[in-house]
CSV table of C-alpha atoms in Angstrom, one decimal:
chain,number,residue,atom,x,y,z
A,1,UNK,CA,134.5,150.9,136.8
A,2,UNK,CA,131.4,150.5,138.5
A,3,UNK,CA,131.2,151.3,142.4
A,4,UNK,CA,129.1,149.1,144.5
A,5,UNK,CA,127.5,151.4,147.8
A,6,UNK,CA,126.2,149.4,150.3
A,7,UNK,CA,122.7,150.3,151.5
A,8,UNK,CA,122.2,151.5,155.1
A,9,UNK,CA,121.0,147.6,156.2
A,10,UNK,CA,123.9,146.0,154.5
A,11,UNK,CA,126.6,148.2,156.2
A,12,UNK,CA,124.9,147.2,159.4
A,13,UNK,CA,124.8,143.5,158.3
A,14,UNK,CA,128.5,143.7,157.4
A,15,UNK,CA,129.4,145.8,160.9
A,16,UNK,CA,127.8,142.6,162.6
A,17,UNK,CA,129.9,139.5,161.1
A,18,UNK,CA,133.2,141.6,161.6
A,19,UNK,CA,132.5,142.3,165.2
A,20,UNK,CA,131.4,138.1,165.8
A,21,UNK,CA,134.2,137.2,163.8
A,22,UNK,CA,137.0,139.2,166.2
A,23,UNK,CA,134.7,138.1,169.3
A,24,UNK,CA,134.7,134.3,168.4
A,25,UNK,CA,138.4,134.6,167.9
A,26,UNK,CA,139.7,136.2,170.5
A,27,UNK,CA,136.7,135.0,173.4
A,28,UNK,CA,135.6,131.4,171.4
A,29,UNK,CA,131.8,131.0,170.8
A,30,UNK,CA,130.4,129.9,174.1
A,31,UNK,CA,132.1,132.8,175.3
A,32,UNK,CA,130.8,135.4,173.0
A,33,UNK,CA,127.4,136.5,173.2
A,34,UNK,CA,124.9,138.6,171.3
A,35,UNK,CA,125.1,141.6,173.2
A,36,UNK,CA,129.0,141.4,173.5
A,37,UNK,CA,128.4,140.9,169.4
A,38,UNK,CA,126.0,144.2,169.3
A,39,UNK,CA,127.9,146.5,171.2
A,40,UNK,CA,131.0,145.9,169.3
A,41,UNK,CA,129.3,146.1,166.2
A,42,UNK,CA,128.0,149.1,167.5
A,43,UNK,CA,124.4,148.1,166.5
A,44,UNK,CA,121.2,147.5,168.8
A,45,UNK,CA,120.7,143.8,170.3
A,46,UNK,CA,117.4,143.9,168.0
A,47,UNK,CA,119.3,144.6,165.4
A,48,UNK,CA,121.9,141.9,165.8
A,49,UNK,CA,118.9,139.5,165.6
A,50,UNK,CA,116.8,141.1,162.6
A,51,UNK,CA,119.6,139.9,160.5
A,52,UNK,CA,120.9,136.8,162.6
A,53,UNK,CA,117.9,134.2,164.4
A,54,UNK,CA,120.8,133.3,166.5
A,55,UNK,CA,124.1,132.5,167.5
A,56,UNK,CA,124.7,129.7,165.6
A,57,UNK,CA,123.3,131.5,162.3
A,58,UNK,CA,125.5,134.0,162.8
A,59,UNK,CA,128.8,131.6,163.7
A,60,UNK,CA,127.7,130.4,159.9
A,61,UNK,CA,127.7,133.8,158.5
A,62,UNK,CA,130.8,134.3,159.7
A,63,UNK,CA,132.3,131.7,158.5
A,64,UNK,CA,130.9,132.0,155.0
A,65,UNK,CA,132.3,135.2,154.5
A,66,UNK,CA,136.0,134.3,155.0
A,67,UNK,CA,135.3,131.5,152.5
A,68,UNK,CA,133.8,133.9,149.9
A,69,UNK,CA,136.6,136.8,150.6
A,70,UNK,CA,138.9,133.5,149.5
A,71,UNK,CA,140.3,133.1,145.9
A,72,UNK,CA,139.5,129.7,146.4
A,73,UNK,CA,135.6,130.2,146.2
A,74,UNK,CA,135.9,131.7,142.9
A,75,UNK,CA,138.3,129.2,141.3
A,76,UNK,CA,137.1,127.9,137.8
A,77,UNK,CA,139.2,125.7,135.2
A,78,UNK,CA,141.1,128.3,133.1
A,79,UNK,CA,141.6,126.7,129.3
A,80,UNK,CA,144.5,129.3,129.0
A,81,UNK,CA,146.5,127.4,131.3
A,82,UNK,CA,148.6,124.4,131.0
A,83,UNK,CA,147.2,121.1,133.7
A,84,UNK,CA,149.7,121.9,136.1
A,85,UNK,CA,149.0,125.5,136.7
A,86,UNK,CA,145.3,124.7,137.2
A,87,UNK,CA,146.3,122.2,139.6
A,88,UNK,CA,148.4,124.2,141.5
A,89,UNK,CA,146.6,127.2,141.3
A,90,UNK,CA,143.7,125.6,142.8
A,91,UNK,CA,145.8,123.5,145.8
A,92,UNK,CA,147.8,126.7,146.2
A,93,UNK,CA,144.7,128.9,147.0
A,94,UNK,CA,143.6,125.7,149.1
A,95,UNK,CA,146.0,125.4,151.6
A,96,UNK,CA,146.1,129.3,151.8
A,97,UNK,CA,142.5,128.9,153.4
A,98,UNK,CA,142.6,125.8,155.1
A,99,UNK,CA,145.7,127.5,157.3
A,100,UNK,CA,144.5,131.1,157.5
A,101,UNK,CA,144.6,131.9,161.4
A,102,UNK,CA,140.7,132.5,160.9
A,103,UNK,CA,140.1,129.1,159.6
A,104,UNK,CA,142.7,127.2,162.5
A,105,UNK,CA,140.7,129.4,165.1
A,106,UNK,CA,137.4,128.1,163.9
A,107,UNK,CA,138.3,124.6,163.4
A,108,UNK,CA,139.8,124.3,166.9
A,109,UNK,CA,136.6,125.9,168.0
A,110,UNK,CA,134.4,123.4,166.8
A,111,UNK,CA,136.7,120.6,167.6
A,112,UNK,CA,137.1,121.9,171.5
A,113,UNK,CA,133.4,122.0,171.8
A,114,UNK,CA,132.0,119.6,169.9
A,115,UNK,CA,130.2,117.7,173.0
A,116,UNK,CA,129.2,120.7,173.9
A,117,UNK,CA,127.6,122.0,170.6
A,118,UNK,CA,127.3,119.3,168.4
A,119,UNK,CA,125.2,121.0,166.0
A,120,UNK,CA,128.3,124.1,165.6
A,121,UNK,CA,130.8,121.5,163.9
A,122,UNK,CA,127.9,120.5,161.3
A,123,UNK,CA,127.4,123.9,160.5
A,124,UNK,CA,131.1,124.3,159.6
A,125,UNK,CA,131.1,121.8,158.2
A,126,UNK,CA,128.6,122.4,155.5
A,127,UNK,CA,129.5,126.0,155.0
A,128,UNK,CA,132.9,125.8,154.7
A,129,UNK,CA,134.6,122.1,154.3
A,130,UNK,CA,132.0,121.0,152.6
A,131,UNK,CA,131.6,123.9,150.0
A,132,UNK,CA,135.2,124.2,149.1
A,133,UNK,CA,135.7,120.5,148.3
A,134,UNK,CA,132.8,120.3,146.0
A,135,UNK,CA,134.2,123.5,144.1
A,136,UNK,CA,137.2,121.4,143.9
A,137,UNK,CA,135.1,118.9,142.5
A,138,UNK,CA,133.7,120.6,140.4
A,139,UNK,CA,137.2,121.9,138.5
A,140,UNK,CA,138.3,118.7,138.4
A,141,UNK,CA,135.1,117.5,136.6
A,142,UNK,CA,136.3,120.5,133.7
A,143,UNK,CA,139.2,118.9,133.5
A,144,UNK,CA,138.2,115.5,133.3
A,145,UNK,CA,135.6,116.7,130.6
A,146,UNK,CA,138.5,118.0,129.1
A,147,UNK,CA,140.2,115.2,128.2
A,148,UNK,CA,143.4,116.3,130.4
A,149,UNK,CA,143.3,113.5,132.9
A,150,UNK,CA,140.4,110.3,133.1
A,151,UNK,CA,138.9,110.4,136.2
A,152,UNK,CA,136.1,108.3,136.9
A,153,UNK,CA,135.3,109.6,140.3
A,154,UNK,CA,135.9,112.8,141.0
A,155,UNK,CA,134.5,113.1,144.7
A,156,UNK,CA,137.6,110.9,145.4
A,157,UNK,CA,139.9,112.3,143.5
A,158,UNK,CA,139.2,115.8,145.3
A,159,UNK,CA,139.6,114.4,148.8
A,160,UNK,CA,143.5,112.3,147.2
A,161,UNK,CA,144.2,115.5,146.0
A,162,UNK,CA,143.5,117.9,149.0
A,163,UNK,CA,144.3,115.0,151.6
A,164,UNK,CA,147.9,114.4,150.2
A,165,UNK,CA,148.4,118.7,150.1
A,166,UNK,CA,148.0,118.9,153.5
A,167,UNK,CA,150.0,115.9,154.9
A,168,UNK,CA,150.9,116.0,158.7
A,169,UNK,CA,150.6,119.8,158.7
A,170,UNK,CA,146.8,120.4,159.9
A,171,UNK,CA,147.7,117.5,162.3
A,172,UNK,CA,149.6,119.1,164.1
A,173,UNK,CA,148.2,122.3,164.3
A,174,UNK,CA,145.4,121.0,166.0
A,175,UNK,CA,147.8,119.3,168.1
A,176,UNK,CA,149.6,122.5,168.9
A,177,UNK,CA,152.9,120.7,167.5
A,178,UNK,CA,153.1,124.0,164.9
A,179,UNK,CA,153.5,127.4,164.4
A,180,UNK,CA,151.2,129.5,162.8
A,181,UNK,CA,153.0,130.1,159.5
A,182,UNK,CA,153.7,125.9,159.5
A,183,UNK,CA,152.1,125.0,156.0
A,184,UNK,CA,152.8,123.0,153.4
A,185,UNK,CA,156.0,124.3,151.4
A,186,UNK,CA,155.8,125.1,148.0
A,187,UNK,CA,158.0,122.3,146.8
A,188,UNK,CA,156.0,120.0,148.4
A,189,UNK,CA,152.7,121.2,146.6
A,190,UNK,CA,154.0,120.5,143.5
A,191,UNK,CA,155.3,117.6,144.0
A,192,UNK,CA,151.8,116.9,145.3
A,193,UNK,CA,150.2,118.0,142.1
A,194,UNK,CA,152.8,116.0,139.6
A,195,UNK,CA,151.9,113.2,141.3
A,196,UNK,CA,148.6,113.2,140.9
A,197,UNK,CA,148.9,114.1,137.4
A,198,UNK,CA,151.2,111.1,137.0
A,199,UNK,CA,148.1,108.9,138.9
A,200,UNK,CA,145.4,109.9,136.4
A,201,UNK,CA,147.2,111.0,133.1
């Protein structure tokens, strides 16, 4: 098995979005900055910025990377597998995201400041929201290719699919009406799933 070393630069890169990822958790992002950011990280302020033009950037970065480190990102359409357990599979490793105390921080975040920073829920938007339901998309496409299901519009089909698995639950999260291991139950998922089946068989 190969092992991957990270150079110098990339440790340093890496030592950067964990330190702004714990700061905009625990402090928010108007209330982090970039030398609160570089002495964490343990890295010069010039440093910080070599890799990062800014704070927003950086909010980005930070955001991409929980997204990647998700199974979710990598999810394909596995021809080994029955309809079902793609679905599920793929709605499972959804909700796991969407309700990661990382991804609740964030959204609240962007949802408590959004006067404020206008531009900061855009950039979430596009690099994580956006990005996940277009990889959902994207398997659902396989599938339709497939033959398994006839679905003429998959852009729709993704948000039916990933609107119905998270019901009322990310409602009231951002309500504060929920605790922090409140998701979706499994039953419900797949019941979720069988029904879409049942919509586009």
């Amino acid at each position: 098995m190969e092992i991957t070393t990270l150079s110098r630069s990339e440790q340093k890169r890496q030592q950067i979005i964990t330190a702004a990822t714990t700061l905009f958790m625990d402090k928010g992002f108007p209330n982090t900055s970039m030398d609160q950011i570089a002495k964490l990280a343990q890295v010069s302020k010039q440093t910080v910025y070599s890799h990062f033009k800014d704070k927003n950037n950086l909010f980005v970065e930070t955001v991409t990377a929980h997204c990647s480190s998700s199974n979710l990102r990598k999810e394909r359409f596995e021809p080994a597998q029955s309809l079902e357990e793609n679905l599920l599979r793929v709605v499972t490793n959804f909700i796991t995201l969407v309700f990661s105390p990382e991804a609740l921080k964030v959204y609240d975040t962007c949802v408590a400041h959004k006067d404020e920073y206008p531009e900061l829920a855009l950039l979430f938007y596009d690099a994580a929201p956006k990005v996940v339901m277009q990889q959902v998309e994207v398997c659902l496409c396989s599938i339709s290719q497939a033959g398994l299901l006839d679905i003429d519009n998959p852009k729709f089909a993704t948000l039916q699919l990933l609107g119905m698995a998270i019901g009322d639950w990310k409602l009231r999260h951002a309500l504060g009406h929920a605790k922090i291991n409140d998701v979706p139950p499994a039953a419900y998922i797949e019941d979720c799933v069988r029904r879409f089946i049942k919509m586009y068989r």
